[in-house]
Coordinates of C-alpha atoms in Angstrom, one line a residue:
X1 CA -15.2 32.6 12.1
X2 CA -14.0 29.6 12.1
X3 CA -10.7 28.6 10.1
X4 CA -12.8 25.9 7.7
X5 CA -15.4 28.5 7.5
X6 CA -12.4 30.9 6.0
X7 CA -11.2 28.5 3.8
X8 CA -14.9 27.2 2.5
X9 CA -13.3 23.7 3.2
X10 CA -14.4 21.9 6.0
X11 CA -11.3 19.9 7.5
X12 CA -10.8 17.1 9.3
X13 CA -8.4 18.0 12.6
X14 CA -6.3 15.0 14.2
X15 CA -4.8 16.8 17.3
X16 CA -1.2 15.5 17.9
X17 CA 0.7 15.3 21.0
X18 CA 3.2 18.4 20.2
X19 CA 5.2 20.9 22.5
X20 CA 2.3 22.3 24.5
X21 CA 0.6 18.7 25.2
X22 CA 3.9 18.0 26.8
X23 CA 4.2 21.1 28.8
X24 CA 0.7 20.2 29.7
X25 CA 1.3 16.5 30.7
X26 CA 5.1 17.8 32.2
X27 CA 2.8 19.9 34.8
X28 CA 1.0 16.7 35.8
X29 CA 3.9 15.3 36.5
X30 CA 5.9 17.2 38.9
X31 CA 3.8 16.0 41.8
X32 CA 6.2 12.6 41.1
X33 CA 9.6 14.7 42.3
X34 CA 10.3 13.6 45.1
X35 CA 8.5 10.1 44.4
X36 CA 10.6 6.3 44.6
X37 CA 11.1 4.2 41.5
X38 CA 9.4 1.0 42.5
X39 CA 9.2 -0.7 39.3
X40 CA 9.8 -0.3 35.6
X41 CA 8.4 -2.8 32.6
X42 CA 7.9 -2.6 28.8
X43 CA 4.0 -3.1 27.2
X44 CA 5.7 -3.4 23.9
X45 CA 8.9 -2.5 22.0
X46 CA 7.8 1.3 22.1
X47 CA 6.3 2.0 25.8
X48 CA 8.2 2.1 28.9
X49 CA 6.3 2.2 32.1
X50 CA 7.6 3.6 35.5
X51 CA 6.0 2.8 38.7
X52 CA 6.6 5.5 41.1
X53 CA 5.8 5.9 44.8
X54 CA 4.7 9.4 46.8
X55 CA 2.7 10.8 48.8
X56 CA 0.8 7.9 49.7
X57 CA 0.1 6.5 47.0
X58 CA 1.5 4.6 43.7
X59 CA 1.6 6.5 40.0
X60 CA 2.3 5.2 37.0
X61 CA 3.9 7.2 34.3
X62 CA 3.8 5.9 30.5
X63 CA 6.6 7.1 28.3
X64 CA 5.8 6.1 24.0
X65 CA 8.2 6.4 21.7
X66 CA 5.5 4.8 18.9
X67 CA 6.7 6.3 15.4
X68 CA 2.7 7.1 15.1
X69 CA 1.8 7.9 18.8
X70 CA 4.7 8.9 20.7
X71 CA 3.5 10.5 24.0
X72 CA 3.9 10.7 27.5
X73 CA 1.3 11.0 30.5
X74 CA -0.1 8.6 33.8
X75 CA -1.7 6.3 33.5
X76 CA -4.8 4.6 36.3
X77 CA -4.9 0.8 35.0
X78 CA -1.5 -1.3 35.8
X79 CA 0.3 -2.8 32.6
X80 CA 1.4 -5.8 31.7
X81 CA 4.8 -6.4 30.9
X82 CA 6.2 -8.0 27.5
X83 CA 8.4 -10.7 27.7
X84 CA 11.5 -11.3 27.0
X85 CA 12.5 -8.2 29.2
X86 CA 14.2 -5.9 26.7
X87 CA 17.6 -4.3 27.4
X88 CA 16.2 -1.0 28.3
X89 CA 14.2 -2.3 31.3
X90 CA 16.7 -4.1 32.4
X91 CA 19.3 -1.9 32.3
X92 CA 16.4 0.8 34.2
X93 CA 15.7 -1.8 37.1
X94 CA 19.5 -2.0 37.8
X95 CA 20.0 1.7 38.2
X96 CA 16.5 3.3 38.4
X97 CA 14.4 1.1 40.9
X98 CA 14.6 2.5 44.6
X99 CA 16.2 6.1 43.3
X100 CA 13.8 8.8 43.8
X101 CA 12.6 11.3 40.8
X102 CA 15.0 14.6 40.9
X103 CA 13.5 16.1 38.0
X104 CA 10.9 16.4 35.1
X105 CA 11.5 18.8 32.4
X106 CA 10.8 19.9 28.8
X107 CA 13.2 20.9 27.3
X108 CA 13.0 24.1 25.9
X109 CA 9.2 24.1 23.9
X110 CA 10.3 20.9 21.9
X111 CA 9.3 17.7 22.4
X112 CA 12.0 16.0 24.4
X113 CA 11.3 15.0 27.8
X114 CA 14.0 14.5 30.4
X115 CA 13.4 12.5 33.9
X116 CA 16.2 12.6 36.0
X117 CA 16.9 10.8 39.5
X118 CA 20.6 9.5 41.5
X119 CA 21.0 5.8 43.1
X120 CA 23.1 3.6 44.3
X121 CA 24.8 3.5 40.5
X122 CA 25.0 7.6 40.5
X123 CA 22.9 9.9 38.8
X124 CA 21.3 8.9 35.4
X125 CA 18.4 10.4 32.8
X126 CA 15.8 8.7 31.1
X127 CA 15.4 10.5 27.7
X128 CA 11.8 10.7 25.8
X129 CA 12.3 12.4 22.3
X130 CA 8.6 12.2 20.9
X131 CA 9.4 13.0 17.4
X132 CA 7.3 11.0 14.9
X133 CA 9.2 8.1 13.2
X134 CA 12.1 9.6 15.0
X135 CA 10.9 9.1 18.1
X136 CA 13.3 7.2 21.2
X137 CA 13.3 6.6 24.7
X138 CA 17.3 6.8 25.5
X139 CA 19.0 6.3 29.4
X140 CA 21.8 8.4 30.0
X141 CA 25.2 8.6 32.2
X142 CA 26.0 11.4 34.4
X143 CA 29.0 11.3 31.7
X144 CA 26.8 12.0 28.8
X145 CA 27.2 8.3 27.5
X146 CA 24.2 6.3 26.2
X147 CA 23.7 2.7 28.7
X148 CA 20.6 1.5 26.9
X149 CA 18.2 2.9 24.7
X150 CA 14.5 1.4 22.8
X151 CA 15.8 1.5 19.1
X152 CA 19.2 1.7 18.8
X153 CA 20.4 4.1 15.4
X154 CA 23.5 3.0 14.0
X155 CA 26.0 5.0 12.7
X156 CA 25.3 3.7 9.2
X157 CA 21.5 4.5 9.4
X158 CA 21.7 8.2 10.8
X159 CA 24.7 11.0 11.3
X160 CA 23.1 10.8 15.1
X161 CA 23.7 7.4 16.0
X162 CA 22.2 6.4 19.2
X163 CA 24.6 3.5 20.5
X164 CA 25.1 2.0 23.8
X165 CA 28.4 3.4 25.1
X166 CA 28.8 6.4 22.5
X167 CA 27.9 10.1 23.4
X168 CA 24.8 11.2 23.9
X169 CA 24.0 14.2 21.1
X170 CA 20.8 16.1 21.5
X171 CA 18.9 16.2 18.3
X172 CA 20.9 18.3 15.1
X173 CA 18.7 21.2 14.4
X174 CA 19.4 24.4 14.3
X175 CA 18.7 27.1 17.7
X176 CA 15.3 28.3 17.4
X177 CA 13.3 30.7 19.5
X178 CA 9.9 29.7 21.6
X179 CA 6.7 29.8 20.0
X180 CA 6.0 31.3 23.6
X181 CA 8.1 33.8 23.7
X182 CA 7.1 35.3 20.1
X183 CA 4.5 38.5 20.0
X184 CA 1.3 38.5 18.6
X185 CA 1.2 38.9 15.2
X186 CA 5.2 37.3 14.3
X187 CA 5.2 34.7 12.1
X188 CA 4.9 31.6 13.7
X189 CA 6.3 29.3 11.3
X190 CA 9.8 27.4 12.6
X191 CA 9.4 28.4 15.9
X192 CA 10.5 26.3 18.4
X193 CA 7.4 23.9 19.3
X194 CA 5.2 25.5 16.5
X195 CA 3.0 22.2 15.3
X196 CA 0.9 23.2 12.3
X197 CA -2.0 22.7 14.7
X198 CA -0.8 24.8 17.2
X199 CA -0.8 27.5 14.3
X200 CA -4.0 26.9 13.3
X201 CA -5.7 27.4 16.0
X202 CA -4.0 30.4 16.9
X203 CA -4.6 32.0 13.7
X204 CA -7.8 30.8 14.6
X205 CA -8.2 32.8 17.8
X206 CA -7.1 35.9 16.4
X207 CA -9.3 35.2 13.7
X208 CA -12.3 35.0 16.1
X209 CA -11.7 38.3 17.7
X210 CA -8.8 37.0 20.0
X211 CA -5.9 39.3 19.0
X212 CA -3.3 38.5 22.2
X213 CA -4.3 34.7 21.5
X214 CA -0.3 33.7 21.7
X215 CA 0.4 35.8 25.0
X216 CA -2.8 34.4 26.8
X217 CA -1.3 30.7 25.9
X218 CA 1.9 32.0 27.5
X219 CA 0.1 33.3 30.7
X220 CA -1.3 29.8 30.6
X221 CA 2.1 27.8 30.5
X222 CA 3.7 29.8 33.3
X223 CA 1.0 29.4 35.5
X224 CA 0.1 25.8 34.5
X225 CA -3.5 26.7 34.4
X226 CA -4.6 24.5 31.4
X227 CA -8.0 23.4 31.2
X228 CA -8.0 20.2 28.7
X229 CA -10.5 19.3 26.2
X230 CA -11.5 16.1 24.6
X231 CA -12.8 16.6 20.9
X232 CA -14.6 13.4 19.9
X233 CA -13.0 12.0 16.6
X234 CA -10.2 14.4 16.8
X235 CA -8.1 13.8 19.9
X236 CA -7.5 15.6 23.1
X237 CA -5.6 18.9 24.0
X238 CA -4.7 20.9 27.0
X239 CA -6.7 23.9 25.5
X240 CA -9.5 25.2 24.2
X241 CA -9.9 23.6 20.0
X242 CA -13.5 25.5 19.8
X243 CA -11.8 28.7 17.5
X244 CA -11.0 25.8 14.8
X245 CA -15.3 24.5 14.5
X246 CA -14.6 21.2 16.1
X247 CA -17.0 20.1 19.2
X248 CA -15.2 19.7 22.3
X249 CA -15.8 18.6 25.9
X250 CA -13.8 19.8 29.3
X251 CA -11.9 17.0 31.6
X252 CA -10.3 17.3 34.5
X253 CA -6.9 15.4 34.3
X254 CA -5.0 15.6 30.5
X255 CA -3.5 12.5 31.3
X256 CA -6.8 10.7 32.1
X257 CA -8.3 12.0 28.4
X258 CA -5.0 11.3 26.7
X259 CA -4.6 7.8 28.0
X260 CA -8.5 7.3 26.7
X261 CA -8.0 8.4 23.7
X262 CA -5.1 6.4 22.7
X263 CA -6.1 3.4 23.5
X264 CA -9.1 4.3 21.6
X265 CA -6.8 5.2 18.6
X266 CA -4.1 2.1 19.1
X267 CA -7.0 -0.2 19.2
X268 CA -8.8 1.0 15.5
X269 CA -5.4 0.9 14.1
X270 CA -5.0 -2.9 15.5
X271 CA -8.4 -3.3 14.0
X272 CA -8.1 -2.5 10.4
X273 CA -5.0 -4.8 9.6
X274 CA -6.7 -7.5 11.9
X275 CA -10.4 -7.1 9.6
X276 CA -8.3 -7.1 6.1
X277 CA -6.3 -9.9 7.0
X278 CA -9.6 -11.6 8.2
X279 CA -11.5 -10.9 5.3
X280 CA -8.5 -11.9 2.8
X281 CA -8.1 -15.2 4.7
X282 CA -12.0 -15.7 4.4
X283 CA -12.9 -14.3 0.6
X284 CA -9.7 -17.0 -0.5
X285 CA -11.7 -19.8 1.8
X286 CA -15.1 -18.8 0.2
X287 CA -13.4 -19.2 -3.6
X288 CA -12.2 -22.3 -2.5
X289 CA -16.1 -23.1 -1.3
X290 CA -17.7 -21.6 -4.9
X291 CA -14.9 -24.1 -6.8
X292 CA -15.8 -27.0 -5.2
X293 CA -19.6 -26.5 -5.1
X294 CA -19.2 -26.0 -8.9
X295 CA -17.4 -29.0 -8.8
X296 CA -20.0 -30.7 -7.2
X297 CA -22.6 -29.5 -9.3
X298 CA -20.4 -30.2 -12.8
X299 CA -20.2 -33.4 -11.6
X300 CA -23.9 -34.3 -10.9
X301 CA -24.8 -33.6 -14.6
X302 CA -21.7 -35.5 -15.5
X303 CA -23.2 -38.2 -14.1
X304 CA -26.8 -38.2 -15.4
X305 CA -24.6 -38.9 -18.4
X306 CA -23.0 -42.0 -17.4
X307 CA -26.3 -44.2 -18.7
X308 CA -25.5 -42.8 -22.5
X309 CA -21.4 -43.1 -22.1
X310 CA -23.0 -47.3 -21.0
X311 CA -24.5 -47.0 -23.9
X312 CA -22.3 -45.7 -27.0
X313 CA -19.7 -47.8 -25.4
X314 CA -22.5 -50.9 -26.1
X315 CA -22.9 -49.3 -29.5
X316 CA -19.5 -49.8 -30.7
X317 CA -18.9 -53.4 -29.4
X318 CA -22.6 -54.3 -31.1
X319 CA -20.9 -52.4 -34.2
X320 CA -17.1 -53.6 -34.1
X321 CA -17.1 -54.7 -37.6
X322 CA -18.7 -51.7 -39.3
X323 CA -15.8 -49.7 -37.7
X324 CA -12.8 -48.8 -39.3
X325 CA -9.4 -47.9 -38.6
X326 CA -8.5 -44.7 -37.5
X327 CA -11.9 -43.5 -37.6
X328 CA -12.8 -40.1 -35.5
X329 CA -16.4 -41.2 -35.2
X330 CA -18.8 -43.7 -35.9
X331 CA -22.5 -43.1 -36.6
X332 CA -25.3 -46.1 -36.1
X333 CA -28.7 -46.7 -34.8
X334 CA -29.3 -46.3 -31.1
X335 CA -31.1 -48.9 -29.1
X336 CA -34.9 -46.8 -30.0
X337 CA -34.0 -46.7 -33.9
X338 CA -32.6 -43.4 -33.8
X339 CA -29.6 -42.2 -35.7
X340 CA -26.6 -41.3 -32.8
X341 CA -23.1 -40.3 -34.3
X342 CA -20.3 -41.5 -31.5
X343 CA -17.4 -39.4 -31.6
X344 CA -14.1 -41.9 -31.6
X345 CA -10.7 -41.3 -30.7
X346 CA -8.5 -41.9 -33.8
X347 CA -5.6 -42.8 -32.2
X348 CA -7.2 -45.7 -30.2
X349 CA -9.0 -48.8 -31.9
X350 CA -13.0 -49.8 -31.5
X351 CA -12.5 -52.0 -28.7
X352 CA -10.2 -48.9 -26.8
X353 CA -12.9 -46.5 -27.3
X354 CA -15.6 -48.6 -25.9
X355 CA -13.3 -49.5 -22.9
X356 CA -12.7 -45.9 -22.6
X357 CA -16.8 -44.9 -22.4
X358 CA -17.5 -47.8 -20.3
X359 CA -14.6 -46.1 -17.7
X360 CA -16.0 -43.0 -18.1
X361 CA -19.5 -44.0 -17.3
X362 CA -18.2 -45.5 -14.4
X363 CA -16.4 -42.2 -13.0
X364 CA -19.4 -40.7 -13.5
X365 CA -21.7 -43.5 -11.6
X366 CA -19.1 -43.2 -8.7
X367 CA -19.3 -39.3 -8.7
X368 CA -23.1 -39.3 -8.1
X369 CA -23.0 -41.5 -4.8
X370 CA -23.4 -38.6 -1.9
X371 CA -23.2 -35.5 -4.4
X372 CA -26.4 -34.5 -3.3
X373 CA -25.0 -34.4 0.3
X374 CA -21.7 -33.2 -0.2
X375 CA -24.0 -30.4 -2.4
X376 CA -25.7 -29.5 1.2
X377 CA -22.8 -29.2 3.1
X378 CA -21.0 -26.7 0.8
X379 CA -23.5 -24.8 0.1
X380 CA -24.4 -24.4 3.9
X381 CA -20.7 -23.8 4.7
X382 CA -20.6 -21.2 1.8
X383 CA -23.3 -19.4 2.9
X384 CA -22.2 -19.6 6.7
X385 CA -18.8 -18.4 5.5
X386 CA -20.5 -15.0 3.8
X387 CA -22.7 -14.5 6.2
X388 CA -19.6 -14.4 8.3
X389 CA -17.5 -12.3 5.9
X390 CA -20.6 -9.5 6.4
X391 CA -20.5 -9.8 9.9
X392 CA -16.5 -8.6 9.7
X393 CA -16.8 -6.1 7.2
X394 CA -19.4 -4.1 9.5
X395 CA -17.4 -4.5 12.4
X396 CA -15.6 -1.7 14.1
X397 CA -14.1 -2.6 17.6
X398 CA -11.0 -5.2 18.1
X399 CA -12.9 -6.8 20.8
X400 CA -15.6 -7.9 18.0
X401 CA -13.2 -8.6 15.5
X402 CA -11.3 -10.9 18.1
X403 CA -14.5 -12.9 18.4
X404 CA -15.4 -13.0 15.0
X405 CA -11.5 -14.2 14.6
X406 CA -11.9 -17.1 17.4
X407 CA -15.4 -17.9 15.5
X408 CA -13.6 -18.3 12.2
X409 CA -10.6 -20.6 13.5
X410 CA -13.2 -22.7 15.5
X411 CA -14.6 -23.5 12.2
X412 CA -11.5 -23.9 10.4
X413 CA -11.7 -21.1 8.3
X414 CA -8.6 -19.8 9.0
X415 CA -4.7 -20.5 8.2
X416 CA -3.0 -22.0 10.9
X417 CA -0.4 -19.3 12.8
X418 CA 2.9 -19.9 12.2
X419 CA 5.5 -17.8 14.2
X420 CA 7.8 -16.2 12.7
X421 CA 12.0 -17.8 12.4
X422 CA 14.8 -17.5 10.9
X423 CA 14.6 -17.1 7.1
X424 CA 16.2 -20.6 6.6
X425 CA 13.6 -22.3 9.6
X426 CA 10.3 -21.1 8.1
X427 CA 8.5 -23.2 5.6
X428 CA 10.0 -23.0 2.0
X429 CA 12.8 -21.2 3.1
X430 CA 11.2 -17.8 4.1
X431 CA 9.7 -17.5 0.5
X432 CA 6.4 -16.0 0.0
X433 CA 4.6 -19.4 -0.7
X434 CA 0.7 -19.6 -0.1
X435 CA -1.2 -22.6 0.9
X436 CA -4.4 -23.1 -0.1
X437 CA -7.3 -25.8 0.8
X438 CA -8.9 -27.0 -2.4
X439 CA -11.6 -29.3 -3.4
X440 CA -11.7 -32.9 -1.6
X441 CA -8.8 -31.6 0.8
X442 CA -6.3 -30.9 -2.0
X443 CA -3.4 -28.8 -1.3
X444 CA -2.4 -26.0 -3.6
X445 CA 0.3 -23.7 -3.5
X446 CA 1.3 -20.5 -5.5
X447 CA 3.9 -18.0 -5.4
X448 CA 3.5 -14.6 -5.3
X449 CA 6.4 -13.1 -6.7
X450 CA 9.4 -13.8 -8.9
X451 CA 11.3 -15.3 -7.0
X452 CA 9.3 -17.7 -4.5
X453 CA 7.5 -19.1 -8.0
X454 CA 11.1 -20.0 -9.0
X455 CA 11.5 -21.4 -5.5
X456 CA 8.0 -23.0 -5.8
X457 CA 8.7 -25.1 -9.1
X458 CA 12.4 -25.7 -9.4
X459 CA 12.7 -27.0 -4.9
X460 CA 9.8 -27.7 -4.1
X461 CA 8.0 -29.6 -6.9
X462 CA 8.3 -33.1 -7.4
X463 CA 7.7 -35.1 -10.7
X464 CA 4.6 -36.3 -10.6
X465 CA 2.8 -32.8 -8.8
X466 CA 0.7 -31.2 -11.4
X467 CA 1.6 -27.7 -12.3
X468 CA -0.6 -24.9 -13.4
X469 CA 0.5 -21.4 -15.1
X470 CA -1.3 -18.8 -17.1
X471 CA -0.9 -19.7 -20.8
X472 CA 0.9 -16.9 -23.0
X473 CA 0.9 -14.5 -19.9
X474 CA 2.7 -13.7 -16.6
X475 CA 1.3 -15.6 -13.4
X476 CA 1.5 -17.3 -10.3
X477 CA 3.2 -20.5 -10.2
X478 CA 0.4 -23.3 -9.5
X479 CA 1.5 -26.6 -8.1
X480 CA -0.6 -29.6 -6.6
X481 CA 1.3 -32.1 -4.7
X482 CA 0.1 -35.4 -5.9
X483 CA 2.1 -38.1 -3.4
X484 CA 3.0 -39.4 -7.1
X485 CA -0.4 -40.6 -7.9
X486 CA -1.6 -37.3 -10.0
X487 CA -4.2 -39.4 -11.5
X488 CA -6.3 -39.6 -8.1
X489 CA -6.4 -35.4 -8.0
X490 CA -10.0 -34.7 -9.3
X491 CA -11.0 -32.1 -12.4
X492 CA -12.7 -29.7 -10.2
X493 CA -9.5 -29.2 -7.9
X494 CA -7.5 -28.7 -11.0
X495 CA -10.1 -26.2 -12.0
X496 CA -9.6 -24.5 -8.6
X497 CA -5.8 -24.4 -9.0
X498 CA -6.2 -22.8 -12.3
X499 CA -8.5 -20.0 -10.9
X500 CA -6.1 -19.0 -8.9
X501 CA -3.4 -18.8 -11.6
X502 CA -5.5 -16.9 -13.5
X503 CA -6.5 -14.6 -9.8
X504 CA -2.4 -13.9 -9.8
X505 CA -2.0 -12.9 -13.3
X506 CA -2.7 -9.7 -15.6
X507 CA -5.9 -11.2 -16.7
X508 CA -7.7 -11.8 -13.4
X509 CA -10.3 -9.1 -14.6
X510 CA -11.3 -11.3 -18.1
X511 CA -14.2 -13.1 -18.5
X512 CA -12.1 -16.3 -20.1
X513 CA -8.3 -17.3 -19.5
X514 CA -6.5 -20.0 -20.6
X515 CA -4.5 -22.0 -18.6
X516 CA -1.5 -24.4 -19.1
X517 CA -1.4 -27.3 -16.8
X518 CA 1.1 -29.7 -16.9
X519 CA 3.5 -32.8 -14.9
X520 CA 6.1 -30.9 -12.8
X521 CA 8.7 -33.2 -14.7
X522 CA 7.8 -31.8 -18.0
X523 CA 9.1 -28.2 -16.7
X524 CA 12.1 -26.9 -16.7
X525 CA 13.9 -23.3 -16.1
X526 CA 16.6 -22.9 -19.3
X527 CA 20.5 -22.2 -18.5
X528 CA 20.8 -18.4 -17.6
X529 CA 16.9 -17.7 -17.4
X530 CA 15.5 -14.9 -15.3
X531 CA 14.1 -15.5 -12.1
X532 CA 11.0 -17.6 -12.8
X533 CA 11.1 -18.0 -16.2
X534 CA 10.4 -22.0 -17.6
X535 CA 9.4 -23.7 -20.2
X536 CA 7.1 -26.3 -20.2
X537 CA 5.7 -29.2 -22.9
X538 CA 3.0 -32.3 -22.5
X539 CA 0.2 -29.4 -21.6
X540 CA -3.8 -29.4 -21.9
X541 CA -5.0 -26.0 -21.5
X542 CA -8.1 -25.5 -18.9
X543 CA -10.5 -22.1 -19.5
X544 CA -11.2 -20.6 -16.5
X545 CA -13.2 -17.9 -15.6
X546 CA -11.3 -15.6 -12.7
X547 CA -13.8 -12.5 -12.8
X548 CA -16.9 -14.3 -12.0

């Protein structure tokens, strides 16, 4: 029986590289005593590759100190190396390269791995503790004193700092005897190289009518006759996994099914961040495509309007003397006979009001020239755009969601890359300032947190730039750069900076929020005022509708 048949809870196993996969790989790997250091790189800030030749032939051994897949094992496919060369390589190729391999060993059942070889710059070990987060690769002195090391610990950080030039200190735990050296039937528990999974499949065994489970696993360590198993979905192990319910399949070489399956693993964990960065970066691009189709579309029936603005506007000239002072609206027979009421602005005089129909009629008249195209072409882009945004939530690989990313920034759909500086060399100062693409080619920036909305209005506004915040609430600082001419930014791209006010406040779920848009120069942050706090006058408040 089966431990999730015990339990009446199926579980779902991830088998980890612990104690017995690296006495496993470590048996692999004595056929490289004797071998020459040819060449040593780094794939990436956590994996160190040697290149060693024996026998005939060249091997090359991968050494991870990853915080999530520390491991070690050979490897068939040559790496490429990352540049710059980091300190660790460099200071390996000056006293590793041309030495030959004097040693591999585990150390005791835990899961530090020590390689050690003598050159022209005396005898020296390379280090690999594969433990979790606290996983290293460190090179060591015949003295004991660290040269070089992956990720340095300072003193500050750790009461085992790991420092070039300071003493090397094995790991501070506390003596503990073997997992392989304990009876059948001991509890297992804080033994030396006892990983929970290690337990559970013994318990397991015995379970399953295997009662000298632990001394057969012994007989198998002395005599290095493992016999590894690859368990699709679960991982890879140098012994049977079958006791625990979980399928499995024999292979030949460890490292040949360990190095499968992490790549396998490194590449699904590339993928996820890479497909929710892809489908944040495209859902804020389709918003921006849905606001300025509305736009489009608000626009067209403004401008079947335009022909009765002409006219109410020729209504109050015809009527100029039949209209009083102050009035808020005059009322008088339209050009059929019919009764129309005009509503008037008081503050403005008959004259004023017709001058200010006649303009809006024309904004109107000028909207309608090439809506109906403009219409076409955003809605075909918004629909390309979902059908794109479907294509990456399905897709599983990174080679697919690479493709689909080269797709995206071919049509412009993405943000432009920017790498990564010093604080004070990346735009607005390192603050966490978003840019987005609104209607017509607008800009529109927002901050998303305290501080880089204080950064946002009080550095990097100007005057004139129009600037949008949720009314009565907290929220994302809005701002529209104008080029000081914020008559000539257009209704619907105010609309779209004011969804996204309303997208970066408490109310994002309501059906209707107010926001506050005013002049940058009309905002200012009072003496002694948290961080982002402002007040603000000269507003008109624009409804918005941020869960739709």
């Amino acid at each position: 029986m089966s431990v999730a048949a015990e339990t009446g809870r199926p579980r779902s196993w991830r088998i980890p590289f612990d104690s017995l996969c690296l006495a496993a790989v470590v048996c692999e790997l004595r056929a490289l005593v004797g071998a020459r250091i040819q060449r040593v790189l780094m794939t990436d800030p956590h994996t160190l590759v040697l290149a060693a030749y024996g026998h005939g032939s060249e091997r090359w051994l991968l050494l991870s100190c990853h915080p999530e897949f520390a491991r070690v094992h050979l490897i068939a496919r040559r790496p490429v190396a990352v540049e710059p060369t980091p300190s660790l390589v460099q200071a390996l190729r000056a006293r590793a390269v041309g030495a030959r391999l004097l040693r591999i060993e585990q150390i005791g059942f835990d899961r530090i791995l020590e390689i050690g070889w003598e050159g022209a710059e005396g005898a020296h070990t390379l280090i690999a503790e594969l433990m979790g987060k606290h996983s290293n690769l460190i090179l060591v002195e015949a003295a004991g004193k660290v040269v070089a090391c992956a990720h340095r610990v300072p003193p500050a950080k750790s009461r085992r700092p790991i420092v070039p030039g300071q003493p090397y200190l094995r790991p501070p735990f506390a003596p503990k005897a073997s997992l392989l050296k304990a009876a059948d039937g001991d509890d297992l528990s804080g033994l030396e190289g006892a990983s929970p999974f290690l337990v559970a499949l013994l318990a397991a065994k015995r379970a399953a009518g295997e009662p000298d489970a632990l001394a057969q696993l012994a007989n198998v360590g002395r005599s290095g006759s493992w016999r590894p198993v690859v368990s699709p979905g679960h991982g890879v192990y140098p012994v049977s996994v079958a006791a625990l319910g979980i399928p499995e399949h024999p292979r030949e070489s460890l490292s040949e099914a360990l190095e499968a399956r992490f790549a396998e693993e490194i590449a699904q964990s590339r993928s996820h961040p890479l497909k929710s960065t892809l489908l944040a970066q495209l859902g804020r691009v389709k918003l921006a495509r849905e606001v300025a189709l509305a736009g489009v579309r608000e626009a067209e029936l403004g401008s079947s309007r335009a022909a009765r603005l002409q006219r109410m506007g020729e209504l109050i000239l015809s009527g100029l003397s039949a209209i009083p002072t102050g009035a808020a609206e005059f009322q008088t027979l339209d050009y059929e006979g019919s009764p129309i009421l005009i509503p008037l602005d008081p503050q403005l005089d008959a004259k004023e009001n017709a001058a200010k129909l006649f303009e809006r009629a024309r904004q109107a008249k000028a909207r309608a020239k090439g809506l109906k195209g403009q219409e076409d072409r955003l809605a075909s882009d918004l629909e390309a755009i979902m059908a794109l945004e479907n294509r990456v939530a399905e897709a599983d690989g990174i080679e697919g969601l690479e493709e689909l990313e080269r797709e995206a920034r071919v049509r412009r759909w993405l943000q432009r890359e920017v790498t990564a500086g010093p604080k004070a060399d990346r735009p607005y100062g390192g603050h966490r300032i978003r840019e987005l693409l609104g209607p017509g080619g607008v800009r529109v920036l927002y901050g998303e947190n305290a501080t880089s909305n204080d950064y946002l209005t009080t550095r990097v506004g100007r005057p004139s730039d129009w600037w949008l915040h949720v009314r009565g609430s907290t929220s994302a600082h809005v701002l529209i750069p104008t080029n000081n001419q914020p008559d000539r930014i257009a209704p619907e791209a105010l609309e779209f900076a004011a969804l996204i006010a309303a997208r970066n406040s408490p109310s994002r779920h309501s059906s209707l929020v107010a926001v506050d848009c005013t002049l940058r120069k009309h905002v200012r942050k009072p003496k002694g005022a948290p961080t982002g706090a402002v007040l603000y006058t000269h507003e008109k408040t624009l409804h918005v509708r941020p869960a739709v």
